[in-house]
PDB file of C-alpha atoms and ligand atoms in Angstrom:
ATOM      1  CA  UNK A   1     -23.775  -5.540  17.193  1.00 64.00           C
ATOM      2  CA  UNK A   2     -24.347  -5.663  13.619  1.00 69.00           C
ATOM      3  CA  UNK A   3     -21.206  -7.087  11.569  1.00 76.00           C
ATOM      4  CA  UNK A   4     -21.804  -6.724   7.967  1.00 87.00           C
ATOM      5  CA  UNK A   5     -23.012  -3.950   5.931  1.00 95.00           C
ATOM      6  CA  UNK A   6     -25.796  -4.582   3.517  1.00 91.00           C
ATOM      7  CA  UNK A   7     -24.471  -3.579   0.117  1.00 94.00           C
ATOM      8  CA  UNK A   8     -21.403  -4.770   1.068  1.00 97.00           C
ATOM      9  CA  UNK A   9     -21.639  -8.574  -0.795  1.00 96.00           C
ATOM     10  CA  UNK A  10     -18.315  -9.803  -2.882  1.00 97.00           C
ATOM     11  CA  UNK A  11     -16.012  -8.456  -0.085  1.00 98.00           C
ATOM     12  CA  UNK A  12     -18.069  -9.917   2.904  1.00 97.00           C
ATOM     13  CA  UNK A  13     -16.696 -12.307   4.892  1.00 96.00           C
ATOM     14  CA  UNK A  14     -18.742 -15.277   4.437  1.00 90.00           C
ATOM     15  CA  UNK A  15     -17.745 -18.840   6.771  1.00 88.00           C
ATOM     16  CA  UNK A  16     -14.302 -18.641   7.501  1.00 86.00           C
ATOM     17  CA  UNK A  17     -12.726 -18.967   3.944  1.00 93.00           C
ATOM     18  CA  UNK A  18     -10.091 -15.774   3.309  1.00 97.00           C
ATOM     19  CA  UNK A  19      -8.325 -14.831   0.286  1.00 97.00           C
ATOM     20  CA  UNK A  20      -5.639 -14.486  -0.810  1.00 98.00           C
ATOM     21  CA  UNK A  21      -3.422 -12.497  -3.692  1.00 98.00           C
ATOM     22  CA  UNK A  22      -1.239 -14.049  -5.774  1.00 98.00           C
ATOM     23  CA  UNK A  23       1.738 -11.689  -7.197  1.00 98.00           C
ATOM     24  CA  UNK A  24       3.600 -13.704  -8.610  1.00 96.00           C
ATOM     25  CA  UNK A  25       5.906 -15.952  -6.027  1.00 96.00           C
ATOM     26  CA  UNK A  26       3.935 -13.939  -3.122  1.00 98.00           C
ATOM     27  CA  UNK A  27       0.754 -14.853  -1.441  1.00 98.00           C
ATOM     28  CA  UNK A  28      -0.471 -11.866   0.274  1.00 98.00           C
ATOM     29  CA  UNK A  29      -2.476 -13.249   2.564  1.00 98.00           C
ATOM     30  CA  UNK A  30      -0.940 -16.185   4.026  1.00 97.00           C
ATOM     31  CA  UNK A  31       2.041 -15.264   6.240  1.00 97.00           C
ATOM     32  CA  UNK A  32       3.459 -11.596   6.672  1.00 98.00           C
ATOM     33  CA  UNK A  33       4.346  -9.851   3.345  1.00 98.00           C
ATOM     34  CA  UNK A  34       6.471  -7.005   3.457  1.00 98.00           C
ATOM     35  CA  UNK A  35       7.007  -4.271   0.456  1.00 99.00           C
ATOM     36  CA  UNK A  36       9.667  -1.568   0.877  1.00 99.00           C
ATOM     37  CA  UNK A  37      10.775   1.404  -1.331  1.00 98.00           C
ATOM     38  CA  UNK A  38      10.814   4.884  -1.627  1.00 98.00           C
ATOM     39  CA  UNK A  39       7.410   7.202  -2.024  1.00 98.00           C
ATOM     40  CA  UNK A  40       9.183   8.550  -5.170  1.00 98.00           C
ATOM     41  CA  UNK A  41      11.170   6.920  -8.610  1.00 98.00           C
ATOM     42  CA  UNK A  42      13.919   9.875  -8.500  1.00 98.00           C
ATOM     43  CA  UNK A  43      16.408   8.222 -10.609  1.00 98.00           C
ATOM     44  CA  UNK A  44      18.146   4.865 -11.804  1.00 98.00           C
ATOM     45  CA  UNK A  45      20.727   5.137  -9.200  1.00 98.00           C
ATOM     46  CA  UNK A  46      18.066   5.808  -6.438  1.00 98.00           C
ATOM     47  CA  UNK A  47      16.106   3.134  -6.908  1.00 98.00           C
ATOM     48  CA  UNK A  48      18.257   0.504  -8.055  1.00 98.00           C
ATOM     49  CA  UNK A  49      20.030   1.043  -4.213  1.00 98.00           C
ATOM     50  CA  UNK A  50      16.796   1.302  -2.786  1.00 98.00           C
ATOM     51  CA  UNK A  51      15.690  -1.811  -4.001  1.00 98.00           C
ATOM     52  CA  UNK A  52      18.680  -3.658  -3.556  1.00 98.00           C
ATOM     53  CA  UNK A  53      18.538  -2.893  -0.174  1.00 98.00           C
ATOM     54  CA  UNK A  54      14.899  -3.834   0.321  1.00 98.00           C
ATOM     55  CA  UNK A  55      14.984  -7.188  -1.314  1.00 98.00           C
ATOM     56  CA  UNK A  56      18.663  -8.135   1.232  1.00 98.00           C
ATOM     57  CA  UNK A  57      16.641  -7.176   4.029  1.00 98.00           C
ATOM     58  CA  UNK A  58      13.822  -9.470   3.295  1.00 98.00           C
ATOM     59  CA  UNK A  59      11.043  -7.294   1.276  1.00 98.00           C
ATOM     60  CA  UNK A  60       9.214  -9.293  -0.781  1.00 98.00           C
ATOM     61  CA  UNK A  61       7.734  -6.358  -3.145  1.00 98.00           C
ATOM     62  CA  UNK A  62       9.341  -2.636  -3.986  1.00 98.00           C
ATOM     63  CA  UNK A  63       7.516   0.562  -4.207  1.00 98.00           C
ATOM     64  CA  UNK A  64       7.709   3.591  -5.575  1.00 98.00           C
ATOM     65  CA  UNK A  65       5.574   6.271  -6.713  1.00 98.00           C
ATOM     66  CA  UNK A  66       6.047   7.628 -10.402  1.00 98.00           C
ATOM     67  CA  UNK A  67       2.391   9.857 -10.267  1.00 98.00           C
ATOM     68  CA  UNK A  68       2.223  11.812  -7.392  1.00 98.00           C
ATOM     69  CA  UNK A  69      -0.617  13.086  -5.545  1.00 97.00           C
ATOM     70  CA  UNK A  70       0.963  15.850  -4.458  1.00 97.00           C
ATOM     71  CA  UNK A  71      -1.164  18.366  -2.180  1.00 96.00           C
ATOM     72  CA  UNK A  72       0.599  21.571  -3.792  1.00 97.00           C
ATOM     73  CA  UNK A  73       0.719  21.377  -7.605  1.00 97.00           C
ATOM     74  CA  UNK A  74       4.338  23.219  -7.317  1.00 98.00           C
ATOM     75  CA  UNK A  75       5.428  20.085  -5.505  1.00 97.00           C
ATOM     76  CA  UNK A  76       8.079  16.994  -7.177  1.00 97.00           C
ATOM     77  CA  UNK A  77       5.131  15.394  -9.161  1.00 98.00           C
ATOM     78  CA  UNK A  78       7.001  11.990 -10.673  1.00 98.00           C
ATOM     79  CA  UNK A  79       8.603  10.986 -13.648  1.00 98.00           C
ATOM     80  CA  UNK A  80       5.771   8.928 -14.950  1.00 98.00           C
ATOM     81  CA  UNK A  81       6.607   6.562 -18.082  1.00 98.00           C
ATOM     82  CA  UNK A  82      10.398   7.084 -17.353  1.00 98.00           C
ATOM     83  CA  UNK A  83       9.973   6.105 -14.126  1.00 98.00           C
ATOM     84  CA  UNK A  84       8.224   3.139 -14.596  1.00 98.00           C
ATOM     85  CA  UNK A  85      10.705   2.045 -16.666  1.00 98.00           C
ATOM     86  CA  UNK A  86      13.314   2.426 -13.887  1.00 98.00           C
ATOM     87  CA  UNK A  87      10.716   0.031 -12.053  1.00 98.00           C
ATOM     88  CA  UNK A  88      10.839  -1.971 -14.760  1.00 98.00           C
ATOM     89  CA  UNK A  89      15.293  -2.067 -14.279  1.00 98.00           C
ATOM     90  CA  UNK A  90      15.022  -2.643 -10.861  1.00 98.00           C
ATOM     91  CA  UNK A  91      12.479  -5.640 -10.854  1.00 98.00           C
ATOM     92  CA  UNK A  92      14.662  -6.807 -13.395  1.00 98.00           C
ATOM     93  CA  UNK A  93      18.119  -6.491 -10.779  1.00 98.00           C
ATOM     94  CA  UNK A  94      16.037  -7.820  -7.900  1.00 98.00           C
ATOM     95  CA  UNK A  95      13.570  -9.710  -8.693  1.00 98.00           C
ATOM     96  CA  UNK A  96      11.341  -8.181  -6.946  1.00 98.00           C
ATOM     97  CA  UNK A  97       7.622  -7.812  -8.093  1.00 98.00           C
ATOM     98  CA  UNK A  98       6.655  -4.250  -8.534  1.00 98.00           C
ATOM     99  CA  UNK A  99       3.512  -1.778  -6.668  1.00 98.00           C
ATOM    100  CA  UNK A 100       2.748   1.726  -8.747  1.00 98.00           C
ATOM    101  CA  UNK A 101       0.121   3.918  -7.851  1.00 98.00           C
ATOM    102  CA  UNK A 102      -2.264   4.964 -10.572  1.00 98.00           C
ATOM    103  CA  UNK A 103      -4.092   8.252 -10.304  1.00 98.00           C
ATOM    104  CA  UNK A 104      -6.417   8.977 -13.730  1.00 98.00           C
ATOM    105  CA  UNK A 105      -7.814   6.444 -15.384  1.00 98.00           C
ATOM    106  CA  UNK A 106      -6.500   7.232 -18.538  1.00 98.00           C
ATOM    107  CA  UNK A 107      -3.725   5.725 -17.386  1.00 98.00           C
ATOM    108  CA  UNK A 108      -4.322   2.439 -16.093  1.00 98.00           C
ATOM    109  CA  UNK A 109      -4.719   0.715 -19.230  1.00 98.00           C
ATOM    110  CA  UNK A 110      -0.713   1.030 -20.017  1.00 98.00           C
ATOM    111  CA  UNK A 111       0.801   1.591 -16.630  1.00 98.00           C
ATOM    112  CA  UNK A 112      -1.068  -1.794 -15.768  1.00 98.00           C
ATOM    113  CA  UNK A 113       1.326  -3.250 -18.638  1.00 97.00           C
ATOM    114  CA  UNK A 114       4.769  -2.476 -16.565  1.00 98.00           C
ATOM    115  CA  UNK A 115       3.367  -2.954 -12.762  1.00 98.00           C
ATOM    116  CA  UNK A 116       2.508  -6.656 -10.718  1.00 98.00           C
ATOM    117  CA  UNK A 117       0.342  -4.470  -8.309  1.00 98.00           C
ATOM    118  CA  UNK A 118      -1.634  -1.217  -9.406  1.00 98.00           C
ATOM    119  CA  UNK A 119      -2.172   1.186  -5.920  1.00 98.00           C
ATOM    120  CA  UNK A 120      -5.410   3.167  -5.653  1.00 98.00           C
ATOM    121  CA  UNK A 121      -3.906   6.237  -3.164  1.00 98.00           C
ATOM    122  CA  UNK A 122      -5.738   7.340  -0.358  1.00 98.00           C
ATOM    123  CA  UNK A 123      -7.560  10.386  -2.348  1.00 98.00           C
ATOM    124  CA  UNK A 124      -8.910   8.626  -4.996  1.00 98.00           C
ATOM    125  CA  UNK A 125     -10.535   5.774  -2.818  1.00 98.00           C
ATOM    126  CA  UNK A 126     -13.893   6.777  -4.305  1.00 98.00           C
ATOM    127  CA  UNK A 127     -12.689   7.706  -7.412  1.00 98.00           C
ATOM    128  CA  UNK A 128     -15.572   5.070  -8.617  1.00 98.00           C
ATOM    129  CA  UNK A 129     -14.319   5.493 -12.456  1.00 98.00           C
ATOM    130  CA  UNK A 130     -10.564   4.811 -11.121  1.00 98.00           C
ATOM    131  CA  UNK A 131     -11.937   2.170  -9.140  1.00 98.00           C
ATOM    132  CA  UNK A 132     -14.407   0.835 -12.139  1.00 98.00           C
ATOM    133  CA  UNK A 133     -11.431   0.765 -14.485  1.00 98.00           C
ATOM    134  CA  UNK A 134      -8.918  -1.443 -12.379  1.00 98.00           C
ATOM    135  CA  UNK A 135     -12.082  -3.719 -11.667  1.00 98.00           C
ATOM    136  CA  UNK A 136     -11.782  -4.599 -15.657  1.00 98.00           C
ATOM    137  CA  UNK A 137      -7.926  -5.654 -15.036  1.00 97.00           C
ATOM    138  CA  UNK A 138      -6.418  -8.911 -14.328  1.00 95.00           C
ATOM    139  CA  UNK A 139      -4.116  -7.387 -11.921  1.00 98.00           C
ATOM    140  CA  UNK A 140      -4.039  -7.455  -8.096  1.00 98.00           C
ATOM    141  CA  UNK A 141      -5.195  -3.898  -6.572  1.00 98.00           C
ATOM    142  CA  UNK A 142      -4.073  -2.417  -3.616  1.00 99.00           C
ATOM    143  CA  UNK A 143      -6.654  -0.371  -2.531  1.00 99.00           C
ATOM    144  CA  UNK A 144      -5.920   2.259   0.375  1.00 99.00           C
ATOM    145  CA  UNK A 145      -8.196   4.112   2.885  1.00 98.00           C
ATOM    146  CA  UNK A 146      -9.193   7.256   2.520  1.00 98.00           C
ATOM    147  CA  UNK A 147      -8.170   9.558   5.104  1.00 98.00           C
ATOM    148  CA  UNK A 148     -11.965  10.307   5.775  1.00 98.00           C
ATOM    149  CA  UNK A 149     -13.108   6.824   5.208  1.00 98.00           C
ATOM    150  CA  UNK A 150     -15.348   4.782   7.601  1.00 98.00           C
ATOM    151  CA  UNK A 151     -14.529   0.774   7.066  1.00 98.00           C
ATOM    152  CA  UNK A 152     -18.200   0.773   5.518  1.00 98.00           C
ATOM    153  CA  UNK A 153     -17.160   3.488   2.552  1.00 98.00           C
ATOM    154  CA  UNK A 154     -14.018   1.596   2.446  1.00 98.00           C
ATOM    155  CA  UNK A 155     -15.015  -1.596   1.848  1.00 98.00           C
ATOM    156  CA  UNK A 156     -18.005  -0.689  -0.655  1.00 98.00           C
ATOM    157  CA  UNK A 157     -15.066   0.825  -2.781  1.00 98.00           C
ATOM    158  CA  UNK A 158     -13.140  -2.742  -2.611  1.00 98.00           C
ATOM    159  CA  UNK A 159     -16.928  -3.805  -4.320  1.00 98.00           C
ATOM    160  CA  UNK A 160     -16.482  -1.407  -6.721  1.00 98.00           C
ATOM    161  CA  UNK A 161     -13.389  -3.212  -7.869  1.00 98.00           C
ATOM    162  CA  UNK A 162     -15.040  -6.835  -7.100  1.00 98.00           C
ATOM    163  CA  UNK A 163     -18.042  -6.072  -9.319  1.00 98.00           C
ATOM    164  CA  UNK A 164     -16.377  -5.593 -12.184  1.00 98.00           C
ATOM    165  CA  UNK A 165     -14.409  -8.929 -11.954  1.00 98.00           C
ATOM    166  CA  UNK A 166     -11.207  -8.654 -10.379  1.00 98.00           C
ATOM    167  CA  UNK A 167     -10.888 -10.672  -7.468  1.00 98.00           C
ATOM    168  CA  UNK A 168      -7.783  -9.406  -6.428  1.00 98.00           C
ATOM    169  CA  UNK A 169      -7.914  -7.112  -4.025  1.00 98.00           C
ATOM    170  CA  UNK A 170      -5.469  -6.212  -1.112  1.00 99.00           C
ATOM    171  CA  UNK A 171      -6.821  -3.260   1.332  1.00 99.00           C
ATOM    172  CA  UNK A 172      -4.554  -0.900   3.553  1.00 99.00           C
ATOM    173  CA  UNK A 173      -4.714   0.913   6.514  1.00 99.00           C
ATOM    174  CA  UNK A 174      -2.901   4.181   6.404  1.00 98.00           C
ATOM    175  CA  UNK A 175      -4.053   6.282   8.949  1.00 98.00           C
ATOM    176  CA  UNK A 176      -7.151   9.069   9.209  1.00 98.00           C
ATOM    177  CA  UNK A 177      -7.559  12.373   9.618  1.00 98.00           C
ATOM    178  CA  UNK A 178      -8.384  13.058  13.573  1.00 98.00           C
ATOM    179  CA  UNK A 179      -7.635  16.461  15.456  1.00 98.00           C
ATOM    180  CA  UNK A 180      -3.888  14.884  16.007  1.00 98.00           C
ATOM    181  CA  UNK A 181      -1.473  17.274  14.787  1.00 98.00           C
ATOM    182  CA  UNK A 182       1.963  15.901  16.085  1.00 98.00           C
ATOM    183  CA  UNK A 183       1.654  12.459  13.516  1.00 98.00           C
ATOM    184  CA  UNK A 184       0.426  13.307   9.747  1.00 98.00           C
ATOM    185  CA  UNK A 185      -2.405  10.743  10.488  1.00 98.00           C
ATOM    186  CA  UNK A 186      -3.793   8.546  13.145  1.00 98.00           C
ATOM    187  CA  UNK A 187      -3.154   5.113  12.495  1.00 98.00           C
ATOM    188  CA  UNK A 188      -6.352   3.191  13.109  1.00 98.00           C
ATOM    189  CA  UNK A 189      -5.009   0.097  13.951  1.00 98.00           C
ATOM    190  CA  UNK A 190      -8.201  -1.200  15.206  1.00 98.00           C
ATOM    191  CA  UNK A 191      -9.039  -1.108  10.976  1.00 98.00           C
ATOM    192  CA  UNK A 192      -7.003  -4.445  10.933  1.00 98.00           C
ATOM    193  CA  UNK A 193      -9.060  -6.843  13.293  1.00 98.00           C
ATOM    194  CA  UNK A 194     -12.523  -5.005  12.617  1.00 98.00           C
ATOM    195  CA  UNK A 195     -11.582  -5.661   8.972  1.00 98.00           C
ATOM    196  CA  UNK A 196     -10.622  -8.867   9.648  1.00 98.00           C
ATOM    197  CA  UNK A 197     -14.409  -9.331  10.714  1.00 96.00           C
ATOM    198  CA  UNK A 198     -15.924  -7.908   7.742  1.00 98.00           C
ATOM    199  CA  UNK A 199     -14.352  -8.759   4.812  1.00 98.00           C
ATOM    200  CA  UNK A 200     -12.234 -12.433   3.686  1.00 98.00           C
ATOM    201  CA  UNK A 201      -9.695  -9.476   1.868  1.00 98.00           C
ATOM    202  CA  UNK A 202      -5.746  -9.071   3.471  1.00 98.00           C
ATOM    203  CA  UNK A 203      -5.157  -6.545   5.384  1.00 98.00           C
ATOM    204  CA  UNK A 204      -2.321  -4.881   5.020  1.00 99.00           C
ATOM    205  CA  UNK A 205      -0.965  -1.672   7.012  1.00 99.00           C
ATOM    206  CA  UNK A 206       1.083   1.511   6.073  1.00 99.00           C
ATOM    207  CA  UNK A 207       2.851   2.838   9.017  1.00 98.00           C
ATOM    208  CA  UNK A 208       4.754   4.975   7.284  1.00 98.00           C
ATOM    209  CA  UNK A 209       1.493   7.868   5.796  1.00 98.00           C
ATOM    210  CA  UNK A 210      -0.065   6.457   9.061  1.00 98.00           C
ATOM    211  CA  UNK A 211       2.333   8.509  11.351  1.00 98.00           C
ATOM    212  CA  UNK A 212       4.969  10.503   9.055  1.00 98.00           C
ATOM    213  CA  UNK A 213       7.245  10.070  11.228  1.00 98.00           C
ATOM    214  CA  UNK A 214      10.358   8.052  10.530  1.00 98.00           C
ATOM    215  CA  UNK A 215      10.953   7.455  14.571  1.00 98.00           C
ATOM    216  CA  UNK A 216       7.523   5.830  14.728  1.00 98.00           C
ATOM    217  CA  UNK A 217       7.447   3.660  12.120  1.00 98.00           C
ATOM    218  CA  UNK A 218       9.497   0.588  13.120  1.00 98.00           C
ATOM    219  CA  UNK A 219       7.018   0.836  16.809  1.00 98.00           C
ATOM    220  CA  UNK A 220       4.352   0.976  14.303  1.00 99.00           C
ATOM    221  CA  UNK A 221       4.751  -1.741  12.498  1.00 99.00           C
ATOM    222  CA  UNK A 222       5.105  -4.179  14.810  1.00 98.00           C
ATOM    223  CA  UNK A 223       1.873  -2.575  16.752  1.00 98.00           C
ATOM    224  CA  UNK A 224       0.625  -3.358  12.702  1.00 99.00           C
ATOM    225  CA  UNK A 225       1.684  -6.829  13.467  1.00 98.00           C
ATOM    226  CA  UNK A 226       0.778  -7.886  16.628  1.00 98.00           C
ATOM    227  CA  UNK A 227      -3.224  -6.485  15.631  1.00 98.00           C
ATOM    228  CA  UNK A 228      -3.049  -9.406  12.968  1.00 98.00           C
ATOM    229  CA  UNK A 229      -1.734  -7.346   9.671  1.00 98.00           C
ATOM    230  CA  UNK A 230      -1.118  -9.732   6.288  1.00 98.00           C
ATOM    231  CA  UNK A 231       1.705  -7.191   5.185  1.00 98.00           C
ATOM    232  CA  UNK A 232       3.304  -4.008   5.871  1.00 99.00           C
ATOM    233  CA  UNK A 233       4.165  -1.637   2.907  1.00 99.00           C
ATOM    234  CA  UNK A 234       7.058   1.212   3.788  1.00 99.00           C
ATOM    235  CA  UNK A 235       8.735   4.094   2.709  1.00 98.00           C
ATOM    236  CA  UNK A 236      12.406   3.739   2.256  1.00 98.00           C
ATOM    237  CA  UNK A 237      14.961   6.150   0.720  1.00 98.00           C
ATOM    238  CA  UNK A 238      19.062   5.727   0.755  1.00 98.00           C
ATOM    239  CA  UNK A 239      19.169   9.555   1.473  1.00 98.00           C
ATOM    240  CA  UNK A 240      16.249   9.936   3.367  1.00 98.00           C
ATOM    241  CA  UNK A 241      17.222  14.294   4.071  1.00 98.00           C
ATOM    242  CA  UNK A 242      17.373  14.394  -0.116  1.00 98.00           C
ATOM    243  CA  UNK A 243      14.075  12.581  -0.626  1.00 98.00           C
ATOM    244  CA  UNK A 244      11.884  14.310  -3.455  1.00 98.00           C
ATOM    245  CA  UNK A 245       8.790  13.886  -1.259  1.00 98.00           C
ATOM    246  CA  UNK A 246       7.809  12.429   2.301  1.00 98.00           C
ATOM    247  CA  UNK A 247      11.456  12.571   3.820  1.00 98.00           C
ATOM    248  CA  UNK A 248      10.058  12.608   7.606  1.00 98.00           C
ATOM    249  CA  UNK A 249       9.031   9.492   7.213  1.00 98.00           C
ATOM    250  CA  UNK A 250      11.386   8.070   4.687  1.00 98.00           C
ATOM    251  CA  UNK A 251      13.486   5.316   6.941  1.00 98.00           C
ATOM    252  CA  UNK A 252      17.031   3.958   5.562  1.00 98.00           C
ATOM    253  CA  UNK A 253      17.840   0.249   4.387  1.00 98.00           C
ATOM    254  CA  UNK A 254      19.256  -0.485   7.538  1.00 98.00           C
ATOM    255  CA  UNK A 255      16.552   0.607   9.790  1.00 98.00           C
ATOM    256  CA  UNK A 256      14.057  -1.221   7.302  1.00 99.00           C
ATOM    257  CA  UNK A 257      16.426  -4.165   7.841  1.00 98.00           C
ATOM    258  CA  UNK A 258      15.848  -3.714  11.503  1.00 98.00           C
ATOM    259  CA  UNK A 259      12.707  -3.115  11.560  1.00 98.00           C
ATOM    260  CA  UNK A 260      11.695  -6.547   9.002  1.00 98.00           C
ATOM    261  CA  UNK A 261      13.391  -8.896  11.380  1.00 98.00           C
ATOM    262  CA  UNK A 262      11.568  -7.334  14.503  1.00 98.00           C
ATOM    263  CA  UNK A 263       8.214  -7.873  12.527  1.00 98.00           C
ATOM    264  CA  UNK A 264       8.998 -11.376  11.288  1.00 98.00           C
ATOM    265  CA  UNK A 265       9.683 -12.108  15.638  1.00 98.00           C
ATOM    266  CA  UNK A 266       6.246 -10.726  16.117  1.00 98.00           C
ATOM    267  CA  UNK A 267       4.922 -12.424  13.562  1.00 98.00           C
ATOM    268  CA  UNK A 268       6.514 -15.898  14.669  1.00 98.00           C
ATOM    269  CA  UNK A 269       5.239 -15.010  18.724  1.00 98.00           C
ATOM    270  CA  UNK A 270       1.754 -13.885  17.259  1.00 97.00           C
ATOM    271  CA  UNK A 271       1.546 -17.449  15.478  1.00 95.00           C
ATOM    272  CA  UNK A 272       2.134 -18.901  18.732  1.00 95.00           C
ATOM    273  CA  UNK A 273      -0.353 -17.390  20.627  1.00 95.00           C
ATOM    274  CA  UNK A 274      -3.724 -19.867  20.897  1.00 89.00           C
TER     275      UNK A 274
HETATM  276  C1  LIG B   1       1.895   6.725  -1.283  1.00 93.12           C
HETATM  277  O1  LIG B   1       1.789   5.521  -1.022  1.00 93.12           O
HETATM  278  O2  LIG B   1       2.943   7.258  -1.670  1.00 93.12           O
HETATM  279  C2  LIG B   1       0.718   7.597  -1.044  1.00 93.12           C
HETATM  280  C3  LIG B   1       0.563   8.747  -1.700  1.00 93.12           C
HETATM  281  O3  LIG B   1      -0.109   7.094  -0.107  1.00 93.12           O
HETATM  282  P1  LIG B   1      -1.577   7.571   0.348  1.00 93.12           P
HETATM  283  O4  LIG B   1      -2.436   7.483  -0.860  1.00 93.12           O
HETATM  284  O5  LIG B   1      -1.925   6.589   1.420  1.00 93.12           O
HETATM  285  O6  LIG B   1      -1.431   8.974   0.873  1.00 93.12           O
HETATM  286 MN1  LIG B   2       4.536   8.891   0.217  1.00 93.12          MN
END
């Protein structure tokens, strides 16, 4: 059984050395790094209670989504430069470093100026001029699957990124398309060790596109976890009913609380294991 692809080269695991991404206090990569926050910036007041409620239950990074891949063009499609300057507010009240997902490249330039993480969504994973763009940054990428991707396509668009300098790359798995109709996605969980035995990037999984369903998502993530996951990133919304987009899988503060000390007792037992 072959394990490495041959064009794969920068993001090939090579001996046993893996790396990892530095945002600022944060190591992805060593130890288990959550991010919480909603899929959408709706307002001040949203977020700043979002995000206040992430970083007391122990999330280490906030989301949230001001450009909006939105499958119908009809649908909530963010707030753009005024919401990343309600990012800006809340890193400012928390602490808390901020993930935005970019989606032309016309943008990345400036939106790279108010984010610690830039996110490459599932659609655009071989956008290869998005991808060629945030390759010229100095500024950690989180790079997610595409919901078609094999782990070959997926890691030859982490090269993309790699080639053109920028070392900092974080993948995640958040689920594929299968037959499935009942979750939004399958999550391939199997991604996270096979991954682990390609490439020296973290892995980090999304539980929360991976099933769309808020009920599944704390099971998820420790299943996320336990298969050896550097971080989990998930949605969270104070009115979860309310939320502008993805409310079946938004979760609450509390359950996020819940759900972040379950993973961090995974963690601890999987550390444990020999
Ligand atoms: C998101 O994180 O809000 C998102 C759109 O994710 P994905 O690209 O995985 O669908
Ligand atoms: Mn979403």
């Amino acid at each position: 059984m072959n394990n490495t692809y041959r064009n794969v080269k920068l993001a090939s695991l090579m001996g046993s050395e893996r790396t990892t991404v530095r945002v600022g206090d944060v190591e992805i990569g060593r130890g288990l790094t959550v991010i919480g926050g909603p899929c959408s910036v709706e307002s001040e007041e949203q977020l700043l209670e979002i995000a206040t409620g992430v970083k007391k239950a122990g999330a280490e990074l906030l989301r949230g989504g001001v450009f909006k891949p939105r499958t119908s063009p009809y649908s909530f499609q963010g707030l753009g430069l005024k919401g990343l300057k309600i990012m800006e507010k809340a890193k400012e009240a928390t602490g808390l470093p901020i993930v935005s997902e970019v989606l032309d490249t016309r943008d990345v330039r400036w939106v790279s100026d108010y984010v610690d993480v830039i996110q490459i969504g599932a659609r655009n994973m071989q956008n290869f001029s998005l991808l060629k763009e945030v390759g010229k940054l100095r500024k950690p990428v989180l790079l997610k699957r595409g919901m078609q991707s094999t782990l070959e396509e997926f890691l030859n668009s982490a090269e993309y990124i790699l080639k053109e300098g920028n070392p900092d790359v974080i993948l995640c798995e958040r689920g594929i398309r299968t037959f499935e109709t009942y979750t939004r996605n399958t999550l391939d969980l199997s991604a996270v060790p096979a991954l682990k035995e390609l490439t020296h990037l973290p892995v980090i999984v999304d539980p929360s596109h991976g099933t769309g369903r808020a009920s599944l998502i704390e099971p998820m993530s420790l299943a996320s976890v336990a298969s050896g996951a550097d971080g989990l990133i998930i949605e969270v919304h104070n009115d979860p009913p309310r939320a502008l987009s993805d409310k079946d899988q938004a979760i609450t503060p509390e359950q996020f609380s819940k759900l972040v000390k379950n993973s961090r007792v995974v963690r601890s037992a999987l550390e444990g294991l020999t």
